[in-house]
């Protein structure tokens, strides 16, 4: 037997043994599907957590600061009728602010679910104002994000 035939036979046998079997491929697909089933729901849940965090930040920080600046300039908070728009445009309804130095915010605030924040002054839960988002469902109080809790 020649040396060339001997090496050719070894190479051919080795090439035949290099592929993946259907069982191995199916096992990899099942593992990937199982991992996806565990990871994807967690990522989707994080989206709602992020929206809640943004709403909480808007209420407790951004809008609270703008309202405090308005109050420092004008000695009172905007009325319920004037609403949060008073932070962007000088109110024309009574009591009209004499020292309005706004705009205190760049645009009318919208919560992460696309609804307007609810502003009531004087508040029912706090003496100065109540400020809240109706949350994901925009109706019941179960998921509201409020400045009084």
Short mmCIF file of N, CA and C in Angstrom, two decimals, residues 22-139:
data_model
loop_
_atom_site.label_atom_id
_atom_site.label_comp_id
_atom_site.label_asym_id
_atom_site.label_seq_id
_atom_site.Cartn_x
_atom_site.Cartn_y
_atom_site.Cartn_z
N UNK A 22 -28.19 15.43 13.75
CA UNK A 22 -29.48 16.09 13.94
C UNK A 22 -29.81 16.20 15.43
N UNK A 23 -29.46 15.20 16.19
CA UNK A 23 -29.71 15.21 17.64
C UNK A 23 -28.93 16.35 18.31
N UNK A 24 -27.68 16.54 17.92
CA UNK A 24 -26.88 17.62 18.50
C UNK A 24 -27.46 18.99 18.15
N UNK A 25 -27.87 19.17 16.92
CA UNK A 25 -28.46 20.44 16.49
C UNK A 25 -29.76 20.70 17.25
N UNK A 26 -30.59 19.68 17.39
CA UNK A 26 -31.86 19.83 18.12
C UNK A 26 -31.61 20.16 19.59
N UNK A 27 -30.59 19.57 20.18
CA UNK A 27 -30.25 19.85 21.56
C UNK A 27 -29.87 21.32 21.74
N UNK A 28 -29.08 21.86 20.83
CA UNK A 28 -28.69 23.27 20.89
C UNK A 28 -29.92 24.17 20.74
N UNK A 29 -30.81 23.85 19.81
CA UNK A 29 -32.03 24.64 19.61
C UNK A 29 -32.89 24.62 20.88
N UNK A 30 -33.02 23.47 21.52
CA UNK A 30 -33.81 23.36 22.75
C UNK A 30 -33.19 24.19 23.88
N UNK A 31 -31.88 24.16 24.00
CA UNK A 31 -31.20 24.95 25.03
C UNK A 31 -31.41 26.44 24.79
N UNK A 32 -31.27 26.89 23.56
CA UNK A 32 -31.48 28.31 23.23
C UNK A 32 -32.92 28.71 23.52
N UNK A 33 -33.88 27.87 23.18
CA UNK A 33 -35.29 28.17 23.44
C UNK A 33 -35.56 28.27 24.94
N UNK A 34 -34.97 27.37 25.72
CA UNK A 34 -35.17 27.39 27.17
C UNK A 34 -34.58 28.66 27.79
N UNK A 35 -33.39 29.03 27.35
CA UNK A 35 -32.78 30.26 27.86
C UNK A 35 -33.60 31.49 27.47
N UNK A 36 -34.09 31.52 26.25
CA UNK A 36 -34.94 32.64 25.80
C UNK A 36 -36.21 32.72 26.63
N UNK A 37 -36.80 31.59 26.94
CA UNK A 37 -38.03 31.57 27.73
C UNK A 37 -37.80 32.12 29.13
N UNK A 38 -36.60 32.00 29.65
CA UNK A 38 -36.30 32.53 30.98
C UNK A 38 -35.91 34.01 30.93
N UNK A 39 -35.20 34.45 29.91
CA UNK A 39 -34.66 35.80 29.86
C UNK A 39 -35.67 36.83 29.34
N UNK A 40 -36.40 36.52 28.30
CA UNK A 40 -37.30 37.50 27.66
C UNK A 40 -38.36 38.04 28.63
N UNK A 41 -39.04 37.22 29.42
CA UNK A 41 -40.02 37.79 30.36
C UNK A 41 -39.39 38.75 31.36
N UNK A 42 -38.18 38.49 31.77
CA UNK A 42 -37.51 39.40 32.70
C UNK A 42 -37.23 40.74 32.05
N UNK A 43 -36.83 40.74 30.79
CA UNK A 43 -36.57 41.99 30.08
C UNK A 43 -37.84 42.79 29.88
N UNK A 44 -38.94 42.12 29.57
CA UNK A 44 -40.22 42.80 29.38
C UNK A 44 -40.67 43.42 30.69
N UNK A 45 -40.51 42.74 31.80
CA UNK A 45 -40.86 43.27 33.11
C UNK A 45 -40.04 44.48 33.48
N UNK A 46 -38.84 44.54 33.04
CA UNK A 46 -37.97 45.68 33.32
C UNK A 46 -38.48 46.95 32.64
N UNK A 47 -39.13 46.80 31.52
CA UNK A 47 -39.67 47.95 30.80
C UNK A 47 -40.70 48.68 31.66
N UNK A 48 -41.60 47.94 32.30
CA UNK A 48 -42.60 48.56 33.18
C UNK A 48 -41.94 49.17 34.41
N UNK A 49 -40.93 48.50 34.94
CA UNK A 49 -40.20 49.06 36.09
C UNK A 49 -39.54 50.37 35.70
N UNK A 50 -38.98 50.43 34.51
CA UNK A 50 -38.32 51.65 34.05
C UNK A 50 -39.33 52.78 33.90
N UNK A 51 -40.50 52.48 33.35
CA UNK A 51 -41.54 53.51 33.20
C UNK A 51 -41.99 54.03 34.56
N UNK A 52 -42.15 53.14 35.51
CA UNK A 52 -42.54 53.55 36.85
C UNK A 52 -41.46 54.43 37.47
N UNK A 53 -40.20 54.09 37.26
CA UNK A 53 -39.09 54.89 37.79
C UNK A 53 -39.06 56.28 37.16
N UNK A 54 -39.32 56.36 35.87
CA UNK A 54 -39.35 57.66 35.19
C UNK A 54 -40.48 58.52 35.75
N UNK A 55 -41.66 57.93 35.92
CA UNK A 55 -42.80 58.68 36.47
C UNK A 55 -42.49 59.15 37.89
N UNK A 56 -41.90 58.28 38.70
CA UNK A 56 -41.54 58.65 40.07
C UNK A 56 -40.53 59.80 40.06
N UNK A 57 -39.57 59.75 39.18
CA UNK A 57 -38.57 60.81 39.06
C UNK A 57 -39.21 62.12 38.61
N UNK A 58 -40.10 62.05 37.64
CA UNK A 58 -40.80 63.26 37.19
C UNK A 58 -41.55 63.91 38.34
N UNK A 59 -42.29 63.11 39.09
CA UNK A 59 -43.13 63.63 40.17
C UNK A 59 -42.30 64.14 41.34
N UNK A 60 -41.34 63.35 41.79
CA UNK A 60 -40.59 63.70 42.99
C UNK A 60 -39.44 64.67 42.75
N UNK A 61 -38.99 64.78 41.52
CA UNK A 61 -37.82 65.61 41.26
C UNK A 61 -38.11 66.73 40.27
N UNK A 62 -38.29 66.39 39.01
CA UNK A 62 -38.40 67.40 37.96
C UNK A 62 -39.58 68.35 38.16
N UNK A 63 -40.77 67.79 38.28
CA UNK A 63 -41.96 68.63 38.44
C UNK A 63 -42.00 69.28 39.81
N UNK A 64 -41.55 68.58 40.85
CA UNK A 64 -41.52 69.16 42.19
C UNK A 64 -40.59 70.37 42.23
N UNK A 65 -39.45 70.28 41.56
CA UNK A 65 -38.52 71.41 41.51
C UNK A 65 -39.12 72.58 40.75
N UNK A 66 -39.74 72.31 39.61
CA UNK A 66 -40.37 73.38 38.82
C UNK A 66 -41.49 74.05 39.62
N UNK A 67 -42.30 73.25 40.31
CA UNK A 67 -43.38 73.82 41.12
C UNK A 67 -42.83 74.64 42.28
N UNK A 68 -41.76 74.19 42.89
CA UNK A 68 -41.14 74.95 43.99
C UNK A 68 -40.58 76.27 43.49
N UNK A 69 -39.95 76.28 42.32
CA UNK A 69 -39.44 77.53 41.75
C UNK A 69 -40.59 78.49 41.45
N UNK A 70 -41.68 77.98 40.91
CA UNK A 70 -42.87 78.80 40.65
C UNK A 70 -43.37 79.40 41.95
N UNK A 71 -43.44 78.57 42.99
CA UNK A 71 -43.92 79.04 44.29
C UNK A 71 -42.99 80.08 44.90
N UNK A 72 -41.70 79.90 44.76
CA UNK A 72 -40.75 80.89 45.29
C UNK A 72 -40.89 82.23 44.57
N UNK A 73 -41.12 82.20 43.27
CA UNK A 73 -41.28 83.44 42.50
C UNK A 73 -42.61 84.13 42.78
N UNK A 74 -43.67 83.36 43.00
CA UNK A 74 -45.02 83.93 43.02
C UNK A 74 -45.75 83.78 44.36
N UNK A 75 -45.09 83.23 45.36
CA UNK A 75 -45.65 83.07 46.71
C UNK A 75 -46.85 82.13 46.78
N UNK A 76 -47.12 81.38 45.76
CA UNK A 76 -48.15 80.34 45.78
C UNK A 76 -47.92 79.39 44.61
N UNK A 77 -48.57 78.25 44.70
CA UNK A 77 -48.49 77.27 43.62
C UNK A 77 -49.56 77.58 42.59
N UNK A 78 -49.41 77.09 41.36
CA UNK A 78 -50.49 77.27 40.38
C UNK A 78 -51.77 76.63 40.91
N UNK A 79 -52.90 77.19 40.54
CA UNK A 79 -54.18 76.60 40.93
C UNK A 79 -54.43 75.34 40.10
N UNK A 80 -55.43 74.58 40.51
CA UNK A 80 -55.81 73.40 39.74
C UNK A 80 -56.20 73.79 38.33
N UNK A 81 -56.93 74.90 38.20
CA UNK A 81 -57.38 75.37 36.88
C UNK A 81 -56.19 75.76 36.00
N UNK A 82 -55.20 76.41 36.59
CA UNK A 82 -54.01 76.80 35.82
C UNK A 82 -53.19 75.56 35.45
N UNK A 83 -53.16 74.60 36.33
CA UNK A 83 -52.51 73.33 36.06
C UNK A 83 -51.01 73.43 35.86
N UNK A 84 -50.45 72.34 35.38
CA UNK A 84 -49.01 72.29 35.13
C UNK A 84 -48.60 73.14 33.94
N UNK A 85 -49.58 73.56 33.12
CA UNK A 85 -49.28 74.45 31.99
C UNK A 85 -48.73 75.78 32.49
N UNK A 86 -49.06 76.15 33.75
CA UNK A 86 -48.56 77.39 34.34
C UNK A 86 -47.05 77.37 34.50
N UNK A 87 -46.46 76.20 34.44
CA UNK A 87 -45.01 76.08 34.53
C UNK A 87 -44.34 76.37 33.18
N UNK A 88 -45.12 76.32 32.12
CA UNK A 88 -44.58 76.53 30.78
C UNK A 88 -45.00 77.87 30.19
N UNK A 89 -46.25 78.28 30.46
CA UNK A 89 -46.81 79.52 29.91
C UNK A 89 -47.40 80.31 31.06
N UNK A 90 -47.15 81.61 31.10
CA UNK A 90 -47.66 82.46 32.18
C UNK A 90 -49.19 82.41 32.19
N UNK A 91 -49.77 82.07 33.36
CA UNK A 91 -51.23 81.98 33.45
C UNK A 91 -51.90 83.34 33.25
N UNK A 92 -53.09 83.31 32.65
CA UNK A 92 -53.88 84.53 32.46
C UNK A 92 -55.11 84.52 33.36
N UNK A 93 -55.36 83.39 34.04
CA UNK A 93 -56.49 83.30 34.96
C UNK A 93 -56.03 83.64 36.37
N UNK A 94 -56.96 84.12 37.18
CA UNK A 94 -56.63 84.53 38.55
C UNK A 94 -56.25 83.31 39.39
N UNK A 95 -55.33 83.46 40.28
CA UNK A 95 -54.50 84.63 40.52
C UNK A 95 -53.34 84.69 39.52
N UNK A 96 -53.27 85.75 38.76
CA UNK A 96 -52.18 85.88 37.78
C UNK A 96 -50.88 86.17 38.53
N UNK A 97 -49.83 85.46 38.21
CA UNK A 97 -48.56 85.65 38.91
C UNK A 97 -47.86 86.94 38.49
N UNK A 98 -47.43 87.72 39.48
CA UNK A 98 -46.74 88.99 39.20
C UNK A 98 -45.26 88.78 38.88
N UNK A 99 -44.67 87.76 39.45
CA UNK A 99 -43.22 87.56 39.29
C UNK A 99 -42.89 86.28 38.53
N UNK A 100 -43.73 85.94 37.56
CA UNK A 100 -43.52 84.72 36.79
C UNK A 100 -42.20 84.84 36.03
N UNK A 101 -41.26 83.95 36.29
CA UNK A 101 -39.94 83.97 35.64
C UNK A 101 -39.71 82.72 34.81
N UNK A 102 -40.78 82.16 34.28
CA UNK A 102 -40.69 80.93 33.52
C UNK A 102 -40.21 81.15 32.10
N UNK A 103 -40.24 80.15 31.32
CA UNK A 103 -40.84 78.85 31.63
C UNK A 103 -39.98 78.03 32.60
N UNK A 104 -40.66 77.30 33.46
CA UNK A 104 -40.01 76.46 34.44
C UNK A 104 -39.79 75.05 33.90
N UNK A 105 -40.53 74.70 32.85
CA UNK A 105 -40.34 73.44 32.13
C UNK A 105 -40.43 73.74 30.64
N UNK A 106 -39.88 72.87 29.82
CA UNK A 106 -39.83 73.11 28.37
C UNK A 106 -41.11 72.73 27.65
N UNK A 107 -41.79 71.69 28.12
CA UNK A 107 -43.02 71.24 27.44
C UNK A 107 -43.98 70.68 28.47
N UNK A 108 -45.25 70.57 28.08
CA UNK A 108 -46.24 70.01 29.00
C UNK A 108 -45.84 68.58 29.37
N UNK A 109 -45.83 68.27 30.65
CA UNK A 109 -45.36 66.95 31.08
C UNK A 109 -46.36 65.84 30.75
N UNK A 110 -45.83 64.78 30.18
CA UNK A 110 -46.60 63.58 29.83
C UNK A 110 -45.94 62.41 30.54
N UNK A 111 -46.74 61.54 31.16
CA UNK A 111 -46.15 60.40 31.86
C UNK A 111 -45.67 59.35 30.84
N UNK A 112 -44.91 58.36 31.28
CA UNK A 112 -44.35 57.37 30.35
C UNK A 112 -45.38 56.55 29.59
N UNK A 113 -46.64 56.57 30.02
CA UNK A 113 -47.70 55.82 29.34
C UNK A 113 -48.48 56.72 28.39
N UNK A 114 -48.05 57.97 28.22
CA UNK A 114 -48.68 58.87 27.26
C UNK A 114 -49.82 59.71 27.78
N UNK A 115 -50.06 59.71 29.08
CA UNK A 115 -51.14 60.51 29.67
C UNK A 115 -50.56 61.72 30.40
N UNK A 116 -51.41 62.71 30.62
CA UNK A 116 -50.97 63.88 31.38
C UNK A 116 -50.93 63.54 32.87
N UNK A 117 -50.00 64.16 33.58
CA UNK A 117 -49.98 64.04 35.03
C UNK A 117 -51.18 64.80 35.58
N UNK A 118 -51.70 64.33 36.70
CA UNK A 118 -52.85 64.98 37.34
C UNK A 118 -52.31 65.88 38.45
N UNK A 119 -52.73 67.15 38.42
CA UNK A 119 -52.28 68.15 39.39
C UNK A 119 -53.50 68.77 40.06
N UNK A 120 -53.50 68.80 41.40
CA UNK A 120 -54.59 69.40 42.17
C UNK A 120 -53.97 70.28 43.25
N UNK A 121 -54.36 71.57 43.28
CA UNK A 121 -53.84 72.48 44.30
C UNK A 121 -54.95 73.40 44.79
N UNK A 122 -55.18 73.48 46.09
CA UNK A 122 -54.51 72.72 47.15
C UNK A 122 -54.87 71.25 47.07
N UNK A 123 -53.99 70.43 47.61
CA UNK A 123 -54.19 69.00 47.50
C UNK A 123 -55.17 68.43 48.50
N UNK A 124 -55.64 67.25 48.23
CA UNK A 124 -56.51 66.52 49.16
C UNK A 124 -55.66 65.71 50.14
N UNK A 125 -54.47 65.32 49.70
CA UNK A 125 -53.59 64.48 50.52
C UNK A 125 -52.43 65.26 51.11
N UNK A 126 -52.08 66.36 50.47
CA UNK A 126 -51.02 67.25 50.94
C UNK A 126 -51.55 68.67 50.92
N UNK A 127 -51.10 69.52 51.81
CA UNK A 127 -51.65 70.88 51.85
C UNK A 127 -51.30 71.73 50.63
N UNK A 128 -50.13 71.52 50.04
CA UNK A 128 -49.72 72.35 48.91
C UNK A 128 -50.32 71.88 47.59
N UNK A 129 -50.04 70.64 47.20
CA UNK A 129 -50.58 70.10 45.95
C UNK A 129 -50.47 68.58 45.92
N UNK A 130 -51.34 67.96 45.17
CA UNK A 130 -51.26 66.54 44.86
C UNK A 130 -50.83 66.43 43.40
N UNK A 131 -49.91 65.54 43.13
CA UNK A 131 -49.43 65.32 41.77
C UNK A 131 -49.28 63.82 41.58
N UNK A 132 -49.89 63.30 40.51
CA UNK A 132 -49.79 61.86 40.30
C UNK A 132 -49.99 61.49 38.83
N UNK A 133 -49.53 60.27 38.53
CA UNK A 133 -49.76 59.64 37.24
C UNK A 133 -50.76 58.53 37.46
N UNK A 134 -51.66 58.34 36.52
CA UNK A 134 -52.65 57.26 36.65
C UNK A 134 -52.05 55.90 36.30
N UNK A 135 -50.80 55.87 35.92
CA UNK A 135 -50.11 54.61 35.69
C UNK A 135 -50.46 53.95 34.37
N UNK A 136 -50.13 52.69 34.30
CA UNK A 136 -50.26 51.92 33.06
C UNK A 136 -51.70 51.84 32.57
N UNK A 137 -52.64 51.59 33.49
CA UNK A 137 -54.03 51.38 33.06
C UNK A 137 -54.83 52.67 32.92
N UNK A 138 -54.29 53.79 33.35
CA UNK A 138 -54.92 55.11 33.22
C UNK A 138 -56.30 55.21 33.86
N UNK A 139 -56.63 54.31 34.77
CA UNK A 139 -57.95 54.42 35.39
C UNK A 139 -57.93 54.14 36.89
#
